[in-house]
Coordinates of C-alpha atoms in Angstrom, one line a residue:
Chain N
X7 CA 24.5 -29.6 9.3
X8 CA 22.4 -26.5 10.2
X9 CA 24.2 -23.3 9.6
X10 CA 24.0 -20.0 12.0
X11 CA 21.9 -18.4 9.3
X12 CA 19.6 -21.2 9.2
X13 CA 19.2 -21.2 13.0
X14 CA 18.5 -17.7 13.3
X15 CA 16.2 -17.9 10.2
X16 CA 14.0 -20.6 11.7
X17 CA 13.8 -18.6 15.1
X18 CA 12.9 -15.7 13.2
X19 CA 10.1 -17.3 11.3
X20 CA 8.6 -19.5 14.7
X21 CA 8.4 -16.6 16.5
X22 CA 7.4 -13.8 14.1
X23 CA 5.7 -15.3 11.1
X24 CA 2.1 -15.4 13.0
X25 CA 2.7 -12.0 13.3
X26 CA 3.6 -11.3 10.1
X27 CA 0.8 -13.6 8.9
X28 CA -1.7 -11.6 11.0
X29 CA -0.4 -8.3 9.8
X30 CA -0.9 -9.5 6.1
X31 CA -4.3 -10.9 6.8
X32 CA -5.5 -7.5 8.6
X33 CA -4.9 -5.9 5.2
X34 CA -5.2 -8.3 2.6
X35 CA -8.0 -7.0 0.7
X36 CA -8.5 -6.8 -2.2
X37 CA -6.3 -9.7 -2.7
X38 CA -7.9 -13.3 -2.1
X39 CA -7.7 -14.9 1.2
X40 CA -6.2 -17.8 -0.8
X41 CA -3.3 -15.7 -1.5
X42 CA -2.1 -15.2 2.2
X43 CA 0.1 -17.9 2.5
X44 CA 2.1 -17.1 -0.6
X45 CA 2.3 -13.5 0.7
X46 CA 4.0 -15.0 3.9
X47 CA 6.2 -17.1 1.9
X48 CA 7.3 -14.2 -0.3
X49 CA 8.0 -12.1 2.8
X50 CA 10.1 -15.0 4.4
X51 CA 11.7 -15.3 1.6
X52 CA 13.2 -11.8 1.4
X53 CA 13.9 -11.9 5.2
X54 CA 16.0 -15.0 4.2
X55 CA 18.1 -13.3 1.5
X56 CA 18.5 -10.2 3.6
X57 CA 19.2 -12.1 6.8
X58 CA 22.2 -10.0 7.4
X59 CA 20.2 -6.9 7.3
X60 CA 17.6 -7.8 9.8
X61 CA 18.7 -5.6 12.8
X62 CA 18.6 -7.7 16.0
X63 CA 16.7 -4.8 18.2
X64 CA 13.9 -4.4 15.6
X65 CA 13.1 -8.1 14.1
X66 CA 9.6 -7.8 13.9
X67 CA 9.3 -4.3 12.6
X68 CA 12.0 -5.2 9.9
X69 CA 9.9 -8.2 8.8
X70 CA 6.6 -6.2 9.0
X71 CA 8.4 -3.8 6.7
X72 CA 9.1 -6.3 4.2
X73 CA 5.6 -7.8 4.6
X74 CA 4.4 -4.2 3.6
X75 CA 6.2 -4.0 0.6
X76 CA 5.2 -7.4 -0.4
X77 CA 1.5 -6.5 -0.2
X78 CA 2.2 -3.1 -1.7
X79 CA 3.5 -4.9 -4.8
X80 CA 0.8 -7.6 -4.9
X81 CA -1.6 -4.7 -4.5
X82 CA -0.3 -2.7 -7.4
X83 CA -0.2 -5.5 -9.8
X84 CA -4.1 -6.1 -8.5
X85 CA -4.5 -2.3 -9.1
X86 CA -2.9 -2.2 -12.5
X87 CA -5.2 -4.8 -13.8
X88 CA -8.1 -3.0 -12.5
X89 CA -7.3 0.3 -13.6
X90 CA -6.3 -0.4 -17.0
X91 CA -9.4 -2.4 -17.9
X92 CA -11.3 0.5 -16.9
X93 CA -9.1 3.3 -17.5
X94 CA -10.5 5.3 -14.6
X95 CA -9.9 5.9 -11.0
X96 CA -11.3 4.1 -8.2
X97 CA -13.5 6.0 -6.0
X98 CA -11.9 7.7 -3.2
X99 CA -14.7 6.4 -1.1
X100 CA -13.2 2.9 -1.6
X101 CA -12.4 1.3 1.8
X102 CA -9.0 0.5 2.9
X103 CA -8.1 -3.0 3.5
X104 CA -8.5 -2.4 7.1
X105 CA -12.1 -0.9 7.0
X106 CA -13.2 -4.2 4.8
X107 CA -12.9 -6.5 7.7
X108 CA -14.0 -4.2 10.8
X109 CA -17.8 -5.3 11.4
X110 CA -18.2 -2.5 13.9
X111 CA -20.0 0.2 11.7
X112 CA -19.0 3.1 14.1
X113 CA -15.7 2.5 14.3
X114 CA -15.4 1.5 10.6
X115 CA -17.0 5.3 10.2
X116 CA -14.2 6.8 12.0
X117 CA -11.4 4.6 10.6
X118 CA -12.7 5.5 7.1
X119 CA -12.7 9.2 7.8
X120 CA -9.3 9.0 9.2
X121 CA -6.4 9.7 6.6
X122 CA -4.2 6.9 5.4
X123 CA -1.0 7.4 7.4
X124 CA -3.1 8.0 10.8
X125 CA -4.9 4.8 10.4
X126 CA -1.8 2.9 9.6
X127 CA -0.1 4.0 12.8
X128 CA -3.3 3.6 14.9
X129 CA -3.7 -0.1 13.6
X130 CA 0.0 -0.7 13.8
X131 CA 0.0 -0.3 17.5
X132 CA -3.8 -1.3 18.2
X133 CA -3.6 -4.4 16.1
X134 CA -0.2 -5.6 15.4
X135 CA 1.0 -4.3 19.1
X136 CA 4.0 -2.2 17.8
X137 CA 5.1 0.4 20.3
X138 CA 6.5 3.7 19.5
X139 CA 10.0 2.4 19.5
X140 CA 9.1 -0.2 16.8
X141 CA 7.3 2.4 14.7
X142 CA 10.1 4.4 14.7
X143 CA 11.9 1.6 13.4
X144 CA 9.5 0.7 11.0
X145 CA 9.1 4.3 9.5
X146 CA 12.9 5.1 10.0
X147 CA 11.8 8.0 12.1
X148 CA 12.9 8.9 15.6
X149 CA 11.0 7.6 18.7
X150 CA 9.7 11.2 19.4
X151 CA 8.2 11.6 16.1
X152 CA 6.5 8.0 16.2
X153 CA 5.1 9.2 19.6
X154 CA 3.7 12.4 18.0
X155 CA 2.1 10.7 15.2
X156 CA 0.8 8.1 17.2
X157 CA -0.9 10.2 19.6
X158 CA -2.2 12.5 16.8
X159 CA -3.7 9.6 15.1
X160 CA -5.3 8.4 18.5
X161 CA -6.7 11.7 19.1
X162 CA -8.2 12.1 15.7
X163 CA -9.5 8.5 16.1
X164 CA -11.2 9.1 19.2
X165 CA -12.7 12.5 18.0
X166 CA -14.1 11.1 14.8
X167 CA -15.7 8.1 17.0
X168 CA -17.0 10.5 19.7
X169 CA -18.6 12.7 17.0
X170 CA -20.0 9.8 15.0
X171 CA -21.5 8.1 18.3
X172 CA -22.6 11.5 19.6
X173 CA -24.3 12.3 16.2
Chain W
X11 CA -16.1 5.1 25.8
X12 CA -12.9 5.4 28.1
X13 CA -10.6 3.1 26.1
X14 CA -10.4 3.3 22.6
X15 CA -7.6 1.1 22.4
X16 CA -9.6 -1.8 23.7
X17 CA -12.4 -1.2 21.7
X18 CA -10.1 -1.2 18.5
X19 CA -8.4 -4.2 19.6
X20 CA -11.4 -6.1 20.1
X21 CA -12.3 -6.0 16.4
X22 CA -9.2 -7.0 15.4
X23 CA -9.7 -9.7 12.6
X24 CA -7.0 -11.5 13.2
X25 CA -7.6 -12.1 17.1
X26 CA -10.2 -14.5 16.2
X27 CA -8.5 -16.5 13.7
X28 CA -4.7 -15.8 14.1
X29 CA -2.4 -16.6 11.3
X30 CA -0.8 -20.3 11.3
X31 CA 1.0 -21.4 8.5
X32 CA 0.1 -24.8 7.7
X33 CA 3.3 -26.3 7.1
X34 CA 5.8 -24.2 8.8
X35 CA 8.6 -26.6 8.8
X36 CA 8.1 -27.4 5.1
X37 CA 8.1 -23.7 4.5
X38 CA 11.2 -23.2 6.4
X39 CA 13.1 -26.1 4.6
X40 CA 11.9 -24.8 1.1
X41 CA 13.4 -21.4 1.9
X42 CA 16.7 -22.3 3.2
X43 CA 17.4 -24.6 0.5
X44 CA 17.7 -21.6 -1.7
X45 CA 21.1 -19.8 -1.7
X46 CA 20.8 -18.5 -5.0
X47 CA 18.3 -15.4 -5.5
X48 CA 15.7 -16.4 -7.9
X49 CA 12.1 -15.4 -8.2
X50 CA 10.4 -17.5 -6.0
X51 CA 7.4 -19.6 -7.2
X52 CA 4.7 -17.6 -5.1
X53 CA 5.8 -14.6 -6.6
X54 CA 5.9 -16.2 -10.1
X55 CA 2.1 -17.5 -9.7
X56 CA 1.5 -13.8 -8.9
X57 CA 3.4 -12.5 -11.9
X58 CA 1.4 -15.3 -14.0
X59 CA -1.9 -14.3 -13.1
X60 CA -1.4 -10.5 -13.8
X61 CA 0.1 -11.5 -17.2
X62 CA -3.1 -11.6 -19.5
X63 CA -4.1 -8.5 -17.4
X64 CA -0.5 -6.5 -18.2
X65 CA -1.1 -7.2 -22.3
X66 CA -4.8 -5.5 -22.1
X67 CA -3.2 -2.9 -20.2
X68 CA -0.6 -2.2 -22.7
X69 CA -3.1 -2.0 -25.5
X70 CA -4.9 0.6 -23.6
X71 CA -1.9 2.6 -22.9
X72 CA -1.2 2.6 -26.6
X73 CA -4.8 3.8 -27.2
X74 CA -4.5 6.6 -25.2
X75 CA -1.5 8.0 -26.5
X76 CA -3.1 7.4 -30.1
X77 CA -5.9 9.5 -29.3
X78 CA -3.8 12.1 -27.7
X79 CA -1.9 12.2 -31.3
X80 CA -5.0 12.6 -33.0
X81 CA -6.0 15.5 -31.0
X82 CA -2.9 17.5 -31.9
X83 CA -2.6 18.6 -28.4
X84 CA 0.7 20.5 -27.2
X85 CA -0.1 19.5 -23.4
X86 CA 2.4 16.7 -22.3
X87 CA 0.8 13.5 -21.2
X88 CA 0.4 13.1 -17.2
X89 CA 2.1 9.6 -16.5
X90 CA 1.3 8.0 -13.4
X91 CA 1.3 4.7 -11.9
X92 CA -2.3 4.9 -10.7
X93 CA -5.0 7.4 -11.1
X94 CA -6.4 6.1 -7.5
X95 CA -7.0 9.0 -5.1
X96 CA -5.8 8.4 -1.7
X97 CA -7.5 8.7 1.5
X98 CA -11.1 8.1 2.0
X99 CA -13.6 10.7 2.8
X100 CA -17.0 8.8 2.7
X101 CA -19.4 10.9 5.0
X102 CA -21.8 7.5 5.5
X103 CA -19.8 4.6 5.1
X104 CA -21.9 1.5 4.9
X105 CA -21.5 -1.5 7.3
X106 CA -19.6 -4.5 5.8
X107 CA -21.2 -7.9 6.3
X108 CA -18.8 -9.1 8.6
X109 CA -15.1 -10.2 8.8
X110 CA -13.5 -10.7 5.0
X111 CA -16.8 -9.7 3.5
X112 CA -16.4 -7.5 0.6
X113 CA -18.1 -4.2 -0.1
X114 CA -20.9 -3.7 -1.8
X115 CA -21.3 -3.3 -5.8
X116 CA -22.3 0.3 -6.5
X117 CA -24.6 1.4 -9.5
X118 CA -24.6 5.2 -10.2
X119 CA -27.1 6.9 -11.9
X120 CA -27.5 10.5 -12.6
X121 CA -29.9 12.5 -10.5
X122 CA -31.8 15.3 -12.4
X123 CA -30.0 18.1 -10.2
X124 CA -26.7 16.9 -11.6
X125 CA -25.3 19.5 -14.0
X126 CA -24.1 18.2 -17.3
X127 CA -21.8 21.0 -18.4
X128 CA -18.1 20.4 -18.5
X129 CA -16.6 23.0 -16.1
X130 CA -12.9 24.0 -16.4
X131 CA -10.4 23.5 -13.9
X132 CA -6.6 23.9 -13.7
X133 CA -3.9 21.5 -13.0
X134 CA -1.1 22.6 -10.6
X135 CA 2.5 21.3 -10.6
X136 CA 4.0 22.0 -7.1
X137 CA 7.0 22.8 -5.8
X138 CA 8.3 21.1 -2.8
X139 CA 11.2 22.1 -0.8
X140 CA 14.2 20.1 -1.9
X141 CA 16.5 20.4 1.0
X142 CA 14.6 18.5 3.9
X143 CA 16.7 19.5 7.1
X144 CA 16.9 23.2 6.0
X145 CA 13.2 23.3 5.3
X146 CA 12.7 21.4 8.9
X147 CA 14.9 23.9 10.6
X148 CA 13.3 26.8 9.2
X149 CA 9.8 25.7 9.8
X150 CA 11.1 24.7 13.4
X151 CA 12.3 28.3 13.9
X152 CA 8.7 29.6 13.1
X153 CA 7.3 27.4 15.6
X154 CA 10.0 28.4 18.2
X155 CA 11.8 25.1 18.4
X156 CA 15.2 26.7 18.4
X157 CA 18.1 27.2 21.1
X158 CA 21.6 26.3 21.5
X159 CA 20.7 22.5 22.4
X160 CA 18.7 21.5 19.5
X161 CA 18.4 17.3 18.8
X162 CA 18.2 16.5 15.3
X163 CA 17.3 13.1 14.2
X164 CA 15.6 11.4 11.7
X165 CA 16.2 9.9 8.4
X166 CA 16.3 10.5 4.4
X167 CA 12.8 10.9 4.8
X168 CA 12.1 12.5 8.2
X169 CA 13.7 15.1 10.1
X170 CA 12.9 15.7 14.0
X171 CA 13.9 18.7 15.6
X172 CA 13.6 19.1 19.2
X173 CA 14.6 21.7 21.7
X174 CA 15.6 21.4 25.3
X175 CA 12.2 22.1 26.6
X176 CA 10.7 19.1 24.8
X177 CA 9.1 21.0 21.8
X178 CA 9.3 19.4 18.6
X179 CA 9.0 19.8 15.0
X180 CA 8.8 16.5 12.9
X181 CA 9.2 17.1 8.9
X182 CA 8.3 13.9 6.8
X183 CA 9.5 14.1 3.1
X184 CA 7.4 12.5 0.6
X185 CA 5.4 13.2 -2.7
X186 CA 3.9 16.2 -0.7
X187 CA 6.1 16.9 2.6
X188 CA 4.3 17.4 5.8
X189 CA 5.3 19.2 9.0
X190 CA 4.1 18.3 12.6
X191 CA 5.0 20.7 15.5
X192 CA 4.1 19.4 18.8
X193 CA 4.7 21.4 22.3
X194 CA 5.9 18.5 24.0
X195 CA 6.6 14.8 23.1
X196 CA 3.8 12.3 24.2
X197 CA 5.8 9.7 25.3
X198 CA 2.6 8.2 26.7
X199 CA -0.2 8.5 24.5
X200 CA -3.0 10.9 26.2
X201 CA -6.7 10.4 26.6
X202 CA -8.8 12.7 24.7
X203 CA -12.4 13.6 25.7
X204 CA -14.6 15.9 24.0
X205 CA -15.7 18.1 26.3
X206 CA -17.4 21.4 24.7
X207 CA -18.2 22.8 28.4
X208 CA -15.0 24.2 28.9
X209 CA -14.5 28.0 29.4
X210 CA -11.7 30.3 29.1
X211 CA -10.4 28.7 25.9
X212 CA -9.5 31.4 22.8
X213 CA -12.2 32.4 20.7
X214 CA -12.6 30.9 17.2
X215 CA -11.6 34.1 15.7
X216 CA -8.5 34.2 17.9
X217 CA -7.4 30.6 16.7
X218 CA -7.9 31.8 13.0
X219 CA -5.8 34.6 13.5
X220 CA -3.1 32.5 15.0
X221 CA -3.4 30.2 12.1
X222 CA -3.3 33.0 9.4
X223 CA -0.4 34.5 11.3
X224 CA 1.7 31.0 11.3
X225 CA 0.8 30.4 7.6
X226 CA 2.2 33.9 6.4
X227 CA 5.5 32.9 8.5
X228 CA 5.6 29.4 6.8
X229 CA 5.1 31.4 3.2
X230 CA 3.8 28.3 1.1
X231 CA 1.1 30.6 -0.4
X232 CA -1.8 28.3 0.0
X233 CA -5.0 29.7 1.7
X234 CA -7.5 27.8 3.7
X235 CA -11.1 27.3 4.0
X236 CA -13.8 25.4 5.7
X237 CA -12.7 25.8 9.2
X238 CA -14.0 22.9 11.4
X239 CA -13.4 23.8 15.4
X240 CA -13.6 21.3 18.3
X241 CA -12.8 21.6 21.8
X242 CA -11.2 18.8 23.9
X243 CA -9.8 17.8 27.1
X244 CA -6.6 15.7 26.9
X245 CA -5.4 14.1 29.8
X246 CA -1.7 12.6 29.7
X247 CA -0.9 9.6 31.9
X248 CA 2.2 8.2 32.7
X249 CA 2.9 4.7 32.0
X250 CA 2.1 3.3 35.4
X251 CA -1.3 4.8 34.8
X252 CA -1.0 7.6 37.2
X253 CA -2.7 11.4 35.8
X254 CA 0.0 13.9 34.7
X255 CA -2.2 16.2 33.9
X256 CA -5.3 17.6 31.8
X257 CA -5.5 20.6 29.3
X258 CA -8.1 22.2 27.6
X259 CA -7.5 22.5 23.8
X260 CA -9.3 24.5 20.9
X261 CA -8.6 22.9 17.6
X262 CA -9.5 24.0 14.0
X263 CA -8.8 22.0 10.9
X264 CA -9.2 23.7 7.6
X265 CA -8.9 22.4 4.0
X266 CA -6.0 23.6 2.1
X267 CA -7.0 25.9 -1.1
X268 CA -5.5 26.5 -4.4
X269 CA -6.9 28.9 -6.4
X270 CA -10.0 29.1 -4.4
X271 CA -10.4 25.2 -4.9
X272 CA -10.3 22.7 -1.9
X273 CA -7.4 20.3 -2.1
X274 CA -7.0 17.2 -0.3
X275 CA -4.7 18.7 2.2
X276 CA -5.4 19.6 5.6
X277 CA -3.8 22.2 7.8
X278 CA -4.5 21.7 11.8
X279 CA -3.7 23.8 14.9
X280 CA -4.5 23.5 18.5
X281 CA -3.9 25.7 21.2
X282 CA -4.4 25.7 25.1
X283 CA -6.2 28.2 27.3
X284 CA -3.2 30.6 27.2
X285 CA -3.5 30.5 23.2
X286 CA 0.0 28.6 23.2
X287 CA 0.1 26.2 20.1
X288 CA 0.0 22.9 21.3
X289 CA 0.1 20.9 18.2
X290 CA 0.1 22.1 14.4
X291 CA 0.5 20.3 11.0
X292 CA 0.1 20.7 7.5
X293 CA 1.6 20.3 3.7
X294 CA 4.9 22.0 2.7
X295 CA 4.4 23.5 -0.9
X296 CA 3.8 26.1 -3.3
X297 CA 2.6 26.2 -6.8
X298 CA 5.2 26.1 -9.3
X299 CA 3.2 26.3 -12.7
X300 CA -0.3 26.0 -13.7
X301 CA -1.9 24.1 -16.8
X302 CA -4.9 23.7 -18.4
X303 CA -5.8 20.2 -19.3
X304 CA -9.1 19.7 -20.6
X305 CA -11.6 17.8 -18.3
X306 CA -14.1 14.7 -19.4
X307 CA -17.6 15.9 -18.4
X308 CA -19.3 14.9 -15.5
X309 CA -21.5 12.8 -17.3
X310 CA -18.3 10.7 -18.5
X311 CA -17.0 11.0 -14.8
X312 CA -20.3 8.9 -13.8
X313 CA -19.8 6.3 -16.8
X314 CA -16.2 5.9 -15.3
X315 CA -17.4 5.3 -11.8
X316 CA -19.6 2.7 -13.4
X317 CA -17.2 0.9 -15.6
X318 CA -14.6 1.0 -12.3
X319 CA -17.4 -0.8 -10.1
X320 CA -17.6 -3.5 -13.1
X321 CA -13.9 -4.1 -13.1
X322 CA -13.9 -4.6 -9.5
X323 CA -16.7 -7.0 -9.7
X324 CA -16.5 -9.0 -13.0
X325 CA -18.9 -11.3 -13.6
X326 CA -18.6 -14.9 -12.5
X327 CA -18.2 -16.2 -16.4
X328 CA -15.2 -14.2 -16.7
X329 CA -12.4 -15.7 -17.6
X330 CA -9.9 -13.7 -15.5
X331 CA -11.9 -14.2 -12.3
X332 CA -9.6 -16.5 -10.1
X333 CA -10.3 -15.2 -6.5
X334 CA -13.1 -17.5 -4.8
X335 CA -15.4 -14.5 -4.1
X336 CA -19.0 -14.3 -3.7
X337 CA -20.9 -11.6 -5.3
X338 CA -21.4 -8.5 -3.3
X339 CA -24.6 -6.9 -3.0
X340 CA -26.0 -4.2 -5.4
X341 CA -26.4 -0.8 -4.3
X342 CA -28.1 2.0 -6.0
X343 CA -26.6 5.3 -5.9
X344 CA -28.3 8.3 -7.6
X345 CA -25.8 11.3 -7.8
X346 CA -27.3 14.8 -6.9
X347 CA -24.7 17.0 -7.4
X348 CA -20.9 17.5 -8.2
X349 CA -18.2 20.0 -7.9
X350 CA -14.5 20.2 -8.4
X351 CA -11.9 19.6 -6.0
X352 CA -8.1 19.1 -6.1
X353 CA -6.3 15.7 -5.2
X354 CA -2.3 15.1 -4.8
X355 CA -1.0 13.0 -7.4
X356 CA 2.9 12.1 -7.7
X357 CA 4.0 11.5 -11.4
X358 CA 6.3 8.9 -12.8
X359 CA 8.9 11.9 -13.1
X360 CA 8.8 12.3 -9.6
X361 CA 6.7 15.6 -9.9
X362 CA 3.8 16.3 -7.4
X363 CA 0.4 17.8 -8.8
X364 CA -3.0 18.7 -7.5
X365 CA -5.2 17.6 -10.2
X366 CA -9.1 18.2 -10.9
X367 CA -11.3 15.6 -9.4
X368 CA -15.0 15.6 -9.3
X369 CA -16.5 15.2 -6.2
X370 CA -20.2 13.5 -6.8
X371 CA -22.6 13.6 -3.9
X372 CA -24.6 10.6 -4.0
X373 CA -27.8 9.0 -2.2
X374 CA -27.7 5.1 -1.7
X375 CA -30.5 3.3 -1.3
X376 CA -29.9 0.5 1.3
X377 CA -31.4 -2.7 1.7
X378 CA -33.3 -2.0 4.8
X379 CA -35.4 0.8 3.4
X380 CA -32.9 3.7 4.8
X381 CA -30.7 5.9 2.6
X382 CA -27.2 7.6 3.1
X383 CA -25.3 10.2 1.6
X384 CA -21.8 9.8 0.5
X385 CA -18.9 11.6 -1.6
X386 CA -17.5 9.8 -4.5
X387 CA -14.2 11.2 -6.3
X388 CA -12.9 10.7 -9.8
X389 CA -10.0 12.3 -11.4
X390 CA -11.7 14.8 -13.8
X391 CA -8.5 15.3 -16.4
X392 CA -9.6 14.0 -19.7
X393 CA -8.2 10.4 -19.9
X394 CA -6.6 10.7 -23.2
X395 CA -4.0 13.3 -21.5
X396 CA -3.2 10.4 -19.2
X397 CA -0.7 7.5 -19.5
X398 CA -0.9 5.1 -16.5
X399 CA 2.3 3.1 -16.5
X400 CA 2.4 -0.6 -16.2
X401 CA 5.4 -1.2 -14.1
X402 CA 6.2 -1.2 -10.3
X403 CA 8.4 1.3 -9.0
X404 CA 9.5 -1.0 -6.0
X405 CA 9.3 0.4 -2.4
X406 CA 7.1 3.4 -1.2
X407 CA 8.2 6.7 0.2
X408 CA 7.9 5.0 3.7
X409 CA 9.3 1.9 3.1
X410 CA 13.0 1.5 4.9
X411 CA 13.3 -1.8 3.4
X412 CA 13.8 -2.2 -0.3
X413 CA 14.7 -5.5 -2.1

């Protein structure tokens, strides 16, 4: 007999696992593509453990939040290995995961110059399709604050892109 | 370019290859069969992959401590989880080779103009406001977000204060808290075009005076330098696409300075033709104390850059290489100058510091015969005064979901 929890979890997986997988794929670097399925599974396992905490009105932002933490931990493990083996810092110009998969040089340059927070807001909206309400849920901030930050990120990106293309 | 969002969306690396789990039914069955919380096999595989690396890490940490004791220093170790510097500031990022391509492996050489003398540079322990809501209200009042009908919302990491006219102050707590003022709430993101032909905007001197006035009221005590001005026309559209109005704005972005050294923190102000502040943002901190940690030499910093590259791209014969990665192209970089800057670090004890970093400028020789100039950063503090922890701390500052 299938429980109500299993029903809900199955629906969450079928509805949102593609978006979660896409989120992770876009930000996978420096992990291997071979790790993608593992990361998705780890994310969904957390969703299963915390099923009662998944808010009905923000399922996808909540799951992306979990995916972000899973990815952060996996990257941290990777970075620990790199950092300790070298006992030094990665250079500041190291591209972000998002930059590493963008082939448009001009856009990549603009993304590279954007701050980490601005870039994440911008791409969660442009690539992952989160609106200001969902961004607010993900970041645990007000919708107004999310709108302000998204607007700021978009403005800075446009300015950087324009400056790059004009130059 | 009229629609930047569309342009960004067109470059979505997942659009051409949407994710699809190879066995979703099996995945669901596997997970729902687990009623007891245990470390799942996927995570265990990650842990196993990292096991040998962590063993090496522990040895290096002990080595660092031993070196410190041998030096007889009285300065405490700076304990951090990573020496990585956040943000990106490469002035001429190089193109990637396609989706999922890795970057180039850089080989750094010291140019003749690079100084070899080891400079001195102070490290700054910062004081950040401890009461988020109180600081948010204080900053809000400075920007005129006041009145009897203030709306205060947020979370443990963010406070937003909005007045009846729509002006808002958002205060985000993190290792280094940030404040964001906005004259209005852009429920629909505005389109922005750069237009330098607009007249009747406040002069640069007026805008700079505005900024000085606000920073004095904020009272954090930091200075600003390197102003960068831009003029824009902001057009706000409603959800149905109709234009609500256009506004010409003058914006200045500064680097925050501490003791005359540029930091990685910016301050930004935008004003309209009437010199009303449309938008402003910056960090909330003051200097708590100053320490004089010895620095490694710029030459050692270059060696560190090279070693870091070698660690990122281990040779194909390395026993620890598990990722199916093709070897990256090699790019030779000649470092031509170096200067000191300050970058933000949060130590494992929760304190936030501005630590000296070397900012190298280097010229990359590209395969097509062209060259490009880039900035490269490395923590300048003598590594024997660093202790990089080998354990995870769980969720980050913005992660509302902990597990």
